[in-house]
Coordinates of C-alpha atoms in Angstrom, one line a residue:
Chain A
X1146 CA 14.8 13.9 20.5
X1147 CA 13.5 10.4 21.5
X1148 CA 11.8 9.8 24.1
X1149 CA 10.4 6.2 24.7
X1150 CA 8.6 5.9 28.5
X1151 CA 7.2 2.3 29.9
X1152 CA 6.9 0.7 26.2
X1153 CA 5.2 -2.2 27.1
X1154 CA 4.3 -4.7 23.8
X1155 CA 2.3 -7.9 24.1
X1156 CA 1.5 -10.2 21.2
X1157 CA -1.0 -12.8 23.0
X1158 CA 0.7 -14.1 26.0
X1159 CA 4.4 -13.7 24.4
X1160 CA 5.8 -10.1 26.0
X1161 CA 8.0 -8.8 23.4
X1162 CA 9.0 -5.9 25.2
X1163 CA 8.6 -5.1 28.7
X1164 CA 8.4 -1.4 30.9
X1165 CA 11.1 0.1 28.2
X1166 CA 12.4 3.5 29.0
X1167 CA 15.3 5.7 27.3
X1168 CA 15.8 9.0 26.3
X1169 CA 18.1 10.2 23.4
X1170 CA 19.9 13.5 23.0
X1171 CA 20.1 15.7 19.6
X1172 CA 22.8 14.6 17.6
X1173 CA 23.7 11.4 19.2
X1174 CA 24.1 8.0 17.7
X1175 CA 23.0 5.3 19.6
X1176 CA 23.7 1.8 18.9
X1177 CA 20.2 -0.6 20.3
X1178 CA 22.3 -4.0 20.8
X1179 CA 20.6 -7.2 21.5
X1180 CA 20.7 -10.6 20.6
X1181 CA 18.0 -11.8 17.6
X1182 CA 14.5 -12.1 19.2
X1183 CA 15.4 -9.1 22.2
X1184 CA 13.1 -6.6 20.7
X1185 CA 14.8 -4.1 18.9
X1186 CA 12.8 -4.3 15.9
X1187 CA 9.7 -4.0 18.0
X1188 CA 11.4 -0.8 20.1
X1189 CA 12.2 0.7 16.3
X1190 CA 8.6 -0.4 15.0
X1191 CA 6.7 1.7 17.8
X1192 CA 9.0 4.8 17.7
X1193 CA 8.0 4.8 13.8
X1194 CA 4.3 4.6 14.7
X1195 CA 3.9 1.1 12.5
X1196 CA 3.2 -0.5 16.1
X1197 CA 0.7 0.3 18.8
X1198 CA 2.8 -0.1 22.1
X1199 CA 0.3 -2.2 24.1
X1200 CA 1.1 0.7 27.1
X1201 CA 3.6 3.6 27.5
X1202 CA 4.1 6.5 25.6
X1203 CA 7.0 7.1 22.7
X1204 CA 7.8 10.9 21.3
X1205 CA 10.0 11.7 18.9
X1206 CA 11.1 15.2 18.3
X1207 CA 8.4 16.2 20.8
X1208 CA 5.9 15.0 18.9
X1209 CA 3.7 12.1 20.6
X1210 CA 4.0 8.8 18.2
X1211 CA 0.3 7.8 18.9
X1212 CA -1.6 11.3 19.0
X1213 CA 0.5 13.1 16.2
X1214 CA 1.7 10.7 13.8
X1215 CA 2.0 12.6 11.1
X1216 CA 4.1 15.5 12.8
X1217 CA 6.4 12.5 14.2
X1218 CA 6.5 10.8 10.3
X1219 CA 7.5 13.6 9.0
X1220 CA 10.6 14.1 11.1
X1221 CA 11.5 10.3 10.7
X1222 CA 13.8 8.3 8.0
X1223 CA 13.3 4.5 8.4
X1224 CA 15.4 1.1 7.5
X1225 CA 13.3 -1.8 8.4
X1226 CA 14.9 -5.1 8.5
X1227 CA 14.2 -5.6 4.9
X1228 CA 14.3 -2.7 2.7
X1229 CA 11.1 -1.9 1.9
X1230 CA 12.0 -1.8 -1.9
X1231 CA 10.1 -2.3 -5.2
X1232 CA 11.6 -5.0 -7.4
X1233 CA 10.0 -3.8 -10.8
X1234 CA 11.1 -0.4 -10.6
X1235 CA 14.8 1.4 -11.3
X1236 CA 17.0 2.7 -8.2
X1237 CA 16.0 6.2 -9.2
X1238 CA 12.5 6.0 -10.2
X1239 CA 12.5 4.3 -6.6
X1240 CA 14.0 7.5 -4.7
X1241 CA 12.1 9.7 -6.6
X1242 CA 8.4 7.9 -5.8
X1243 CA 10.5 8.1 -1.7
X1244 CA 11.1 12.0 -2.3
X1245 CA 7.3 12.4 -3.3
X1246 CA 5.8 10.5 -0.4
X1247 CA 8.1 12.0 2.2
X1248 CA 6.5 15.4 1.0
X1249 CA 10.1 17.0 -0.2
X1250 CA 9.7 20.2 -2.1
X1251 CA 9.7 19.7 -5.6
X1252 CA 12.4 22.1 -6.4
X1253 CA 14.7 19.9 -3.6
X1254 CA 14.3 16.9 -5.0
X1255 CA 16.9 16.6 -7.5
X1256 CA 19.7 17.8 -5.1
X1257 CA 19.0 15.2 -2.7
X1258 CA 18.6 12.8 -5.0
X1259 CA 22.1 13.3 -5.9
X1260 CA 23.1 13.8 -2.9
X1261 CA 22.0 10.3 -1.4
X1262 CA 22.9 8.3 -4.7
X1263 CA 26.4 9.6 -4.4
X1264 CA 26.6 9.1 -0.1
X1265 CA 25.2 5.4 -0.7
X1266 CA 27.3 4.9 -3.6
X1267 CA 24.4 4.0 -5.9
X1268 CA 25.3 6.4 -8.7
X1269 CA 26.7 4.3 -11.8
X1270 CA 23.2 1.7 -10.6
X1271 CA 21.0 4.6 -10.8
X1272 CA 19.0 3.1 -13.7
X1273 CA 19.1 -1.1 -12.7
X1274 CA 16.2 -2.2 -12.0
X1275 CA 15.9 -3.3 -7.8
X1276 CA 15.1 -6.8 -8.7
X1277 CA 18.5 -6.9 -10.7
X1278 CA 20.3 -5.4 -7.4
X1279 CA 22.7 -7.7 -4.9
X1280 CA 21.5 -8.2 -1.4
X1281 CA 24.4 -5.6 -0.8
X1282 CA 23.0 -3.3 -2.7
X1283 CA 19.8 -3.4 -2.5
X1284 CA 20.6 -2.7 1.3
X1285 CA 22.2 0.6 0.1
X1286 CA 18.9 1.3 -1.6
X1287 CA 16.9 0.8 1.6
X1288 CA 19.6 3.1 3.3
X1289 CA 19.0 6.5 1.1
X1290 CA 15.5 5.5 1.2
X1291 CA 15.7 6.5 5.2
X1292 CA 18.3 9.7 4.7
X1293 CA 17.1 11.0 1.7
X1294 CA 15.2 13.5 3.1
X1295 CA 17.4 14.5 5.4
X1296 CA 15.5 13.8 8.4
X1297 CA 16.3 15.0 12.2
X1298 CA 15.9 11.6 13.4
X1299 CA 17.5 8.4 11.2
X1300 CA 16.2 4.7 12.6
X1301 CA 18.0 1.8 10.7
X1302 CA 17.4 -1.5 11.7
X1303 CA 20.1 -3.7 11.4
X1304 CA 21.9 -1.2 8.3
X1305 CA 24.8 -3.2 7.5
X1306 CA 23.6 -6.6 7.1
X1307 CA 24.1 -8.2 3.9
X1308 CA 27.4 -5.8 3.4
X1309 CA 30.2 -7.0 2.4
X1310 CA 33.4 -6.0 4.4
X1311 CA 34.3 -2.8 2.1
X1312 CA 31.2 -1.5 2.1
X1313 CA 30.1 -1.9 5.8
X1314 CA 33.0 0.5 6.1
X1315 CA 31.8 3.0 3.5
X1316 CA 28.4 3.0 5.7
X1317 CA 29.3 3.2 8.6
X1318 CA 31.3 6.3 8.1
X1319 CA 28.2 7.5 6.4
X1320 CA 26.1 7.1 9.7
X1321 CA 29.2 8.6 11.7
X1322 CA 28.7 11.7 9.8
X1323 CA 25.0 12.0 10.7
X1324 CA 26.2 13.1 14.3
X1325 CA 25.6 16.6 15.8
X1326 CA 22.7 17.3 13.1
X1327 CA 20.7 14.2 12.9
X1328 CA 19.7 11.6 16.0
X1329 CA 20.3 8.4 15.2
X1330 CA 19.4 5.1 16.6
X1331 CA 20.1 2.0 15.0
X1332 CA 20.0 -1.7 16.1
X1333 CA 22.7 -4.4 15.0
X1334 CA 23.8 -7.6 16.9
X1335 CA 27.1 -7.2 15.7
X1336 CA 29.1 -5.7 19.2
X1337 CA 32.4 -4.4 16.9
X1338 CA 29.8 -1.9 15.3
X1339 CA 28.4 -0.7 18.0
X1340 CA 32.2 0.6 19.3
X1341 CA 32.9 1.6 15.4
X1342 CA 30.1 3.8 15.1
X1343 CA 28.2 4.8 18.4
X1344 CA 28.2 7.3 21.1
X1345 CA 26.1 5.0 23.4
X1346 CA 25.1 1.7 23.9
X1347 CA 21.6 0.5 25.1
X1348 CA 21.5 -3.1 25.5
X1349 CA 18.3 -5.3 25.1
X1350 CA 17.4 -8.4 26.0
X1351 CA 14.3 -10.4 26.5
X1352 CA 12.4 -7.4 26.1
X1353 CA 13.8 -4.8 28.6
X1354 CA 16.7 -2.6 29.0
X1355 CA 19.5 -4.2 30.8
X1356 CA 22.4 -2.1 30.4
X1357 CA 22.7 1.8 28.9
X1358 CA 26.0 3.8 28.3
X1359 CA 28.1 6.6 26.9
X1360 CA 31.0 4.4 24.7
X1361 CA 33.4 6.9 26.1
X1362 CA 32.9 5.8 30.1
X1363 CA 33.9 2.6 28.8
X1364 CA 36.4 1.1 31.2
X1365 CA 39.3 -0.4 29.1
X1366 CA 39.6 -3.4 31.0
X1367 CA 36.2 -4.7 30.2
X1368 CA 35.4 -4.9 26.8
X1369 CA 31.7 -4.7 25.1
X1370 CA 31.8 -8.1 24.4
X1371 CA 32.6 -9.4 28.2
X1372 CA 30.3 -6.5 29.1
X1373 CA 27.4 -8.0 26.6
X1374 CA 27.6 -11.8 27.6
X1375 CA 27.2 -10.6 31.4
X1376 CA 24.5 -8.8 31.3
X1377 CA 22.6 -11.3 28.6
X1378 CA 23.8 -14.4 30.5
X1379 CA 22.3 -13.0 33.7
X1380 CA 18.8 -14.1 34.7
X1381 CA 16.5 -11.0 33.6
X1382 CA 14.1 -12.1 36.7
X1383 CA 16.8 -10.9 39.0
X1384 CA 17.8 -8.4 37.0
X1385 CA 14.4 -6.7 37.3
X1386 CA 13.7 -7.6 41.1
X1387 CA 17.1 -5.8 41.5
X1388 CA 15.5 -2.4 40.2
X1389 CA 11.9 -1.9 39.5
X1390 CA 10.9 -5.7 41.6
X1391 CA 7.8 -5.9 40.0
X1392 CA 6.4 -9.4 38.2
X1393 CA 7.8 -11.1 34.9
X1394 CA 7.2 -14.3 35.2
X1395 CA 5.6 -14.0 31.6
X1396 CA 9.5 -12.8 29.8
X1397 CA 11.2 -15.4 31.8
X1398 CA 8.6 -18.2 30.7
X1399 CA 8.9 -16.9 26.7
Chain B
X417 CA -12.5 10.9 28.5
X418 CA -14.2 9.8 26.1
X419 CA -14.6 12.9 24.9
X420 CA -11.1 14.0 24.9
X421 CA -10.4 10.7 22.8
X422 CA -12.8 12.1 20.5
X423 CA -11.2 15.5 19.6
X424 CA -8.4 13.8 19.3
X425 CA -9.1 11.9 16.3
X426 CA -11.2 15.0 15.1
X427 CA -8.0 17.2 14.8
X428 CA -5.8 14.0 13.8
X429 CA -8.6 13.3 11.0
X430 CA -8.6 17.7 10.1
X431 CA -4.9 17.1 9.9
X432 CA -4.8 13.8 7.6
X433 CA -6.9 15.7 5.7
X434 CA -4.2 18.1 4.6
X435 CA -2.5 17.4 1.3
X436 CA -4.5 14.4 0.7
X437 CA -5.2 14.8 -2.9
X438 CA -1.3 14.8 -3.3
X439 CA -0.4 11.6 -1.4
X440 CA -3.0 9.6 -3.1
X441 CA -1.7 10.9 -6.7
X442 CA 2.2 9.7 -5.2
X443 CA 0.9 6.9 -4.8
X444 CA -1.5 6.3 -8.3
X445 CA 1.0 7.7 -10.4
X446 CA 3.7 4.6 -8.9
X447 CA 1.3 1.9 -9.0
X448 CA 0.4 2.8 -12.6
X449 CA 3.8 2.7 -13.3
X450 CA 4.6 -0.7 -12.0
X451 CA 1.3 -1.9 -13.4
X452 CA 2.4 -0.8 -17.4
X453 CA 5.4 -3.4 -16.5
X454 CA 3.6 -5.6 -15.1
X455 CA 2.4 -9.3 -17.0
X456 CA -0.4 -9.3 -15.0
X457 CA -1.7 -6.1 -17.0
X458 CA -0.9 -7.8 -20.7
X459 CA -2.7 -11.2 -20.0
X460 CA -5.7 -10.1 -18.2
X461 CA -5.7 -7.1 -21.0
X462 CA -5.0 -9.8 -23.9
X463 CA -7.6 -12.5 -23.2
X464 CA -10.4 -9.2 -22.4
X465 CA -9.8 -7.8 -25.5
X466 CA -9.8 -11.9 -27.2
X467 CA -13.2 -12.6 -25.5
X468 CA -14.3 -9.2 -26.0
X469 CA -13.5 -9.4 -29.9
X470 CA -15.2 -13.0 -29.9
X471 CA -18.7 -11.4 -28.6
X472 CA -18.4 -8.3 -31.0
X473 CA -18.3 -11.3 -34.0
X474 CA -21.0 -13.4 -32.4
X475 CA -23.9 -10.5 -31.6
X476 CA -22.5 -9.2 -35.1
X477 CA -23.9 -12.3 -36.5
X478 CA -27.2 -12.3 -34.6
X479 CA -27.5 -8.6 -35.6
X480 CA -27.6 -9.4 -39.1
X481 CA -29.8 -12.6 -38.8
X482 CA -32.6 -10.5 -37.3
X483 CA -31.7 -7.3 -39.5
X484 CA -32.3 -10.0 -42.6
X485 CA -35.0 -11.6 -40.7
X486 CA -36.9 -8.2 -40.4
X487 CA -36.1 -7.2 -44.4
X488 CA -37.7 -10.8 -45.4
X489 CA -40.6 -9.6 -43.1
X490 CA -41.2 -6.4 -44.1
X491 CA -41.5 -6.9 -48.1
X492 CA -43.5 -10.1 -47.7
X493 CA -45.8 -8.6 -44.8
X494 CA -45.9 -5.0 -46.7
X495 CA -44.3 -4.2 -43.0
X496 CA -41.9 -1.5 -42.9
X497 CA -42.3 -1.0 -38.8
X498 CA -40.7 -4.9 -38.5
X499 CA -37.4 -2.6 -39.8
X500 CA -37.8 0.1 -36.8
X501 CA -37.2 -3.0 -33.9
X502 CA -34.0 -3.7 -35.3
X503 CA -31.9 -1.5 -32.7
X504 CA -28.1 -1.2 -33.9
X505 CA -27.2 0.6 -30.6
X506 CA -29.3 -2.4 -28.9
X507 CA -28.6 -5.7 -30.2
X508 CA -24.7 -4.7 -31.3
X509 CA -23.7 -1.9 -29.3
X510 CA -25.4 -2.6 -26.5
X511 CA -24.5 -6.5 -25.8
X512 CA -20.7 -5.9 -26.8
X513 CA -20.7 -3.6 -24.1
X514 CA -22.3 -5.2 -21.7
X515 CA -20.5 -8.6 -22.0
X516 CA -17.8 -6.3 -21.2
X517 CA -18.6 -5.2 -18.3
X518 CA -19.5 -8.7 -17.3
X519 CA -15.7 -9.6 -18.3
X520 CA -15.2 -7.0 -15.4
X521 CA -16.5 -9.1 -12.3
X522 CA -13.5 -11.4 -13.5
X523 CA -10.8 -9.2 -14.9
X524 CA -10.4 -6.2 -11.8
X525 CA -9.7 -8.6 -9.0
X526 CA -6.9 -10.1 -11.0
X527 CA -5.6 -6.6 -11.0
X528 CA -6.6 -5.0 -7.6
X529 CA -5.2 -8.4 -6.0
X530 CA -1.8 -7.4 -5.9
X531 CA -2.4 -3.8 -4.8
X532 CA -2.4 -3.6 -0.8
X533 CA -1.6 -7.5 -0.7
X534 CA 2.2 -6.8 -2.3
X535 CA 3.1 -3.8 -0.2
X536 CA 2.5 -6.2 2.8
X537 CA 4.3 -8.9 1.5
X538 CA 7.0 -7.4 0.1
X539 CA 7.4 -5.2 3.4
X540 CA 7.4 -1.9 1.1
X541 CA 4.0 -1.1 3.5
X542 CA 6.6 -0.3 6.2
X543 CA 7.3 2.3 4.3
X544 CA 3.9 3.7 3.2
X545 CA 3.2 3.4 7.0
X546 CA 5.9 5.4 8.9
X547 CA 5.6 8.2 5.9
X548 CA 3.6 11.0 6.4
X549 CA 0.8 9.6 4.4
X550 CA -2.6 9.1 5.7
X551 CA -4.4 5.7 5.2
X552 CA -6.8 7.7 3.1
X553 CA -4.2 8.7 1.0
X554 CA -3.2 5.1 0.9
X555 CA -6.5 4.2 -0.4
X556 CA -7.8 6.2 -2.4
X557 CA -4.0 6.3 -4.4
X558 CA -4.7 2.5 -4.8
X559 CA -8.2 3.1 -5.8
X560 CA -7.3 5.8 -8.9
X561 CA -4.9 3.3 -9.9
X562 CA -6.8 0.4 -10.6
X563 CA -10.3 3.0 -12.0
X564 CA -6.8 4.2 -14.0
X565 CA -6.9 0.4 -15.0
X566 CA -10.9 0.4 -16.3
X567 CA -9.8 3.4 -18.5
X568 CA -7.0 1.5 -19.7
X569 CA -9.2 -1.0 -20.8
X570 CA -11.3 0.9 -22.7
X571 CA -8.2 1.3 -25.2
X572 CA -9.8 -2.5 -26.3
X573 CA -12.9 -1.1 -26.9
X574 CA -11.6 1.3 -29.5
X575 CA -11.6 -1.2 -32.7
X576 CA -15.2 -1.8 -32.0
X577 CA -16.9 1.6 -31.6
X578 CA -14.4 2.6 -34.3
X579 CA -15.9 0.0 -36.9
X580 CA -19.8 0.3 -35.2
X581 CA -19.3 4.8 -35.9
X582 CA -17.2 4.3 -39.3
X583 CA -19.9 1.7 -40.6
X584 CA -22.9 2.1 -39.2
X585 CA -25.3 5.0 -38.0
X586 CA -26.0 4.7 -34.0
X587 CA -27.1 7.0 -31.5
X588 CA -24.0 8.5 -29.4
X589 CA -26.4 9.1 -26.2
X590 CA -26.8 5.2 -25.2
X591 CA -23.4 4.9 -26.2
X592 CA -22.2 7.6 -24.2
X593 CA -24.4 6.6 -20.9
X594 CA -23.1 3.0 -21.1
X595 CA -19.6 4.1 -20.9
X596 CA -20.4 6.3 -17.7
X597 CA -22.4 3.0 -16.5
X598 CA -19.4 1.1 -17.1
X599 CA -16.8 3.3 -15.2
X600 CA -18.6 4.1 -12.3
X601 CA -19.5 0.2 -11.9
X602 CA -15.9 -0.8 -12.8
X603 CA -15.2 1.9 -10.2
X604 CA -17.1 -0.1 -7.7
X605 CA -15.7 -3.2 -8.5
X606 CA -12.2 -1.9 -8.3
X607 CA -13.4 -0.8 -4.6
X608 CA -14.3 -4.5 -3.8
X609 CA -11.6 -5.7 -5.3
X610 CA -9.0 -3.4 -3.1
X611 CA -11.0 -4.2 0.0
X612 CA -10.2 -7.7 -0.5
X613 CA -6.2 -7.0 -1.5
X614 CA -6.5 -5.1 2.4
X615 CA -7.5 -8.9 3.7
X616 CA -4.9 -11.0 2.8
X617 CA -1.0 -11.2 1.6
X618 CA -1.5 -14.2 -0.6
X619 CA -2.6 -12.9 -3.8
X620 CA -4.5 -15.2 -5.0
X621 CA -6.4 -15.6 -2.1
X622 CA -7.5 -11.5 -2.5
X623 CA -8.6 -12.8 -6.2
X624 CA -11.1 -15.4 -5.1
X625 CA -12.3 -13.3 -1.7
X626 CA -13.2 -10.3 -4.7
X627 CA -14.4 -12.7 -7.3
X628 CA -16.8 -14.1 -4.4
X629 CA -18.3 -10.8 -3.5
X630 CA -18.5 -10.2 -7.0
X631 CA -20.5 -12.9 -8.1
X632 CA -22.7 -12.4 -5.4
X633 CA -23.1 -8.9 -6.6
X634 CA -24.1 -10.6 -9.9
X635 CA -26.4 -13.4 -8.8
X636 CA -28.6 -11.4 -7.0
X637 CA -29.9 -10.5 -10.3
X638 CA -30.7 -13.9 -10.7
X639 CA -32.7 -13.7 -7.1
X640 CA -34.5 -10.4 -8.8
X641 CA -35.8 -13.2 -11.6
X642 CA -36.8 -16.0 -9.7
X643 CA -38.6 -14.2 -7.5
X644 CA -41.3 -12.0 -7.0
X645 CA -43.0 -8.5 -5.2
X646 CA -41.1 -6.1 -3.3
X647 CA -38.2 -8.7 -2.7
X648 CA -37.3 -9.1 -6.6
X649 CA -37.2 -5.2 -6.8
X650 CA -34.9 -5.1 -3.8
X651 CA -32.5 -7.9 -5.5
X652 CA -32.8 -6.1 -8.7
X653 CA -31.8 -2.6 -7.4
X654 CA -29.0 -4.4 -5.4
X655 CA -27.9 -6.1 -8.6
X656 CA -25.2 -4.7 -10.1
X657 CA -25.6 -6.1 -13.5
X658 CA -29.1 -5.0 -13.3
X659 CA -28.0 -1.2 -12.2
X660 CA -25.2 -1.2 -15.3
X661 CA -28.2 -2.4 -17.9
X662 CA -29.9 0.7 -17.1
X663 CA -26.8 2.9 -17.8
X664 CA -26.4 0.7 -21.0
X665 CA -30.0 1.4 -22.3
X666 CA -29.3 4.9 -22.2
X667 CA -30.9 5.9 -18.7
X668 CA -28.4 7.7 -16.3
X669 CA -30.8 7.5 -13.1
X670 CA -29.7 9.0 -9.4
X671 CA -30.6 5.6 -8.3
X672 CA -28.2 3.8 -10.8
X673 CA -25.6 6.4 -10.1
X674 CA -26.2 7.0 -6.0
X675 CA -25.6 2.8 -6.1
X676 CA -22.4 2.5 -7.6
X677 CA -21.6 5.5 -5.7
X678 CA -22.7 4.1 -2.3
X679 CA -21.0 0.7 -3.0
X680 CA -18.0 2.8 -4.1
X681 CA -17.7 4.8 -0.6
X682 CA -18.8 1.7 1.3
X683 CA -15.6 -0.7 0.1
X684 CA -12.7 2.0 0.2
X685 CA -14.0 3.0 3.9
X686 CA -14.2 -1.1 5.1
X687 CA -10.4 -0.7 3.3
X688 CA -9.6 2.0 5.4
X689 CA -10.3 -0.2 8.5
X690 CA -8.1 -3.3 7.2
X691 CA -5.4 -1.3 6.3
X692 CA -5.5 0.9 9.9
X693 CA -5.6 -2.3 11.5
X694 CA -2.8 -3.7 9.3
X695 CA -0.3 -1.3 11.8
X696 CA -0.5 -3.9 15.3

């Protein structure tokens, strides 16, 4: 469902991502775990065709991002870091202007509307304005922005920041019911998460893929934690010598 | 290769092409909305209609000088033609209308400087860009939004064509040619004005880069008067004061209208280019 191959991003001499390659089934949840600064928003940014990978090639429901964007946008919900919200308007007036631009059937649109304002729990603040929202909230906002439509493939970047305890719960069995229909992929540096919600880890750091697997294969005696602050505290030089052997002075030096 | 490349962006443009007209309506309806709450609409609306008010009063006064003037002239002189220069459409109708489209070249950039600048900075362009919405679609929304502004403005207009039709006698032709003069030139500045939103995230900064380009739209009109031969016609057809003045005495000319037009077309498509190149 997506595919990323060599994702390669370059901003001036900084290498932000480096040679990423994954491929995610339909219907899994994957949790993208890094430290701040790895390059998961980066990953999420060129999957949703707001970057140009500087080389490599991302598809997404077999769509290529960079020859058939719109195909690919169509099939994509999206939480950036910040919720790309409108502070003047109401929560609803909001999802409705979302429903619109995502190109939902007019005759849909109040279902799902319903349906999202109830899963986010946003009903009784259907008519606040944004700007009047918590942080909390308006997080929940930026959330049934992304699943409104209903989309095959979910991306939230960092979805429960901001939340408190209660309602990280609330989403994150949200998200857990997204599996078998939807694909989801969505980044957090919190490890507990990762174990709460996913079917697979991919770990990033520095810009490349250091560790990916099924939560299941798991062995009980290391935990994701132990597992996390090997593979980070590891030098990604010999890390990358060790399989591909090819240059990166450049990520060690940034 | 290269010519692959190229029917590739033929077939991505044939398909960006398909429900255009309704993205760019999403998108105008929402930004009219926010702009009916916005201050920014009141204030720049309140102090156009002020000033605008202020020069009805003033030419009202010079009208009836000269209208007195002329009377004076014509008993003493035995002169009735002296009565037949006195123009109300001209000297009333005329100036009120084009002081307000001078107010223009000030009042649109305050209002098209939020339009692309915002969605960056408030990160709401993430979302515009990883919708299925074409950057067409992105700009020509923005663009009926703020020419959805010029008409709002008009609403100020009202009082004054209401008093000029309930007390006077004028002819609705020049009235009705200035008015198309006014919206396809407030049309074009609304173009410049979103070209230089597509430029920057600090507002402000989009307010000054549009007023710039529109004063220098203004001045050349100046260059048109101080100089002479072919180059003062150039300057004077590339004026845009000068081109509106011809819509306001009543001439709709292709040249008058193929200028705003071209300056139009020429400003949403170098907006098209910031805001592709806004996506890294």
């Amino acid at each position: 469902m997506i595919k990323a191959e060599h994702l390669t991003k370059s901003y001036g001499p900084f290498t932000a991502l480096q040679d990423v390659s994954f491929e995610i089934q339909k219907g899994e949840i994957v949790g993208f775990l890094g430290a701040n600064g790895a390059g998961k928003t980066t990953t999420m940014r060129i999957l949703t065709g707001f970057y140009q990978p500087t080389s490599g090639k991302a598809t997404v429901a077999g769509f290529s991002v960079a020859d058939q964007a719109m195909d690919v946008k169509k099939r994509i919900g999206y939480l950036p870091e910040t919720p790309p919200v409108y502070p003047e308007m109401s929560v609803e007036a909001y999802l409705r202007f979302v429903l619109e631009l995502k190109l939902v059937p007019r005759e849909k649109r109040k279902d799902l509307l319903e349906w999202a304002l109830g899963k986010c729990g946003l009903s009784h603040r259907r008519n606040s304005i944004i700007a009047t929202l918590s942080k909390g909230y308006r997080q929940r906002v930026g959330l049934a922005q992304a699943i409104i439509h209903k989309p095959p493939v979910i991306i939230l970047d960092e979805p429960t920041v901001g939340l408190d305890p209660l309602q990280i719960i609330e989403i994150r069995n949200l998200i857990r019911e997204f599996s078998g229909e939807h694909t989801v992929l969505l980044s957090t540096h919190i490890l507990s998460e990762v174990t709460a919600v996913c079917q697979r880890v991919i770990m990033i750091h520095r810009g490349r893929i250091v560790h990916d697997q099924q939560i299941k294969d798991m062995s009980a005696k290391r935990s994701l934690e132990e597992l996390f602050l090997e593979v980070i505290s590891k030098d990604p030089a010999s890390l990358s010598d060790a399989s591909s052997g090819n240059n990166n002075s450049k990520v060690s030096a940034g | 290769m290269l010519q692959v490349e190229t029917t590739i962006r033929k077939s991505r443009l044939d398909k960006e092409g398909v429900d255009m007209s309704l993205g760019a309506i999403t998108i105008a309806k929402r930004e009219l909305k926010s702009l009916i709450v916005s201050p920014i609409l009141y204030v720049v609306g309140g102090i156009y209609a002020l000033l605008l008010g202020y020069q009805f009063l003033q030419s009202l006064i010079f009208f009836d000088a000269q209208l007195q003037q002329a009377k004076v002239q014509a008993q003493l002189m035995k002169n009735p033609d002296a009565l037949q220069g006195i123009s109300l459409n001209e000297l009333l109708i005329g100036a009120v209308i084009n002081f307000g489209f001078f107010l223009l070249l000030f009042s649109v950039p305050a209002i098209t400087m939020r339009l692309l600048s915002e969605e960056k900075n408030q990160g709401t362009y993430e979302l515009l860009a990883t919708s299925p919405l074409s950057s067409w679609e992105l700009v020509l929304g923005k663009f009926l939004a703020g020419v959805g502004f010029i008409v709002l403005l008009l609403v100020t207009h009202a009082l004054f064509l209401g008093i000029m039709f309930g007390y006077g006698n004028p002819e609705v032709l020049p009235v009705i040619s200035g008015y198309i003069g006014f919206i396809l030139g407030g049309a074009a500045l609304v173009a410049v004005g979103l070209f230089s939103s597509s430029l920057t995230r600090i507002q402000i900064v989009a307010y000054f880069i549009g007023l710039f380009i529109n004063i220098v739209l203004l001045q050349l009109a100046n260059g048109a008067r101080s100089t002479s031969g072919n180059l003062s016609e150039f300057l004077s057809k590339a004026s845009i004061t000068m081109n509106f003045e011809q819509f306001n005495r009543g001439i709709v000319s292709v040249s008058g209208v193929v200028y705003f037009v071209t300056l139009t077309i020429f400003f949403l498509a170098a907006t098209r280019i910031a805001v592709q190149s806004m996506k890294r």
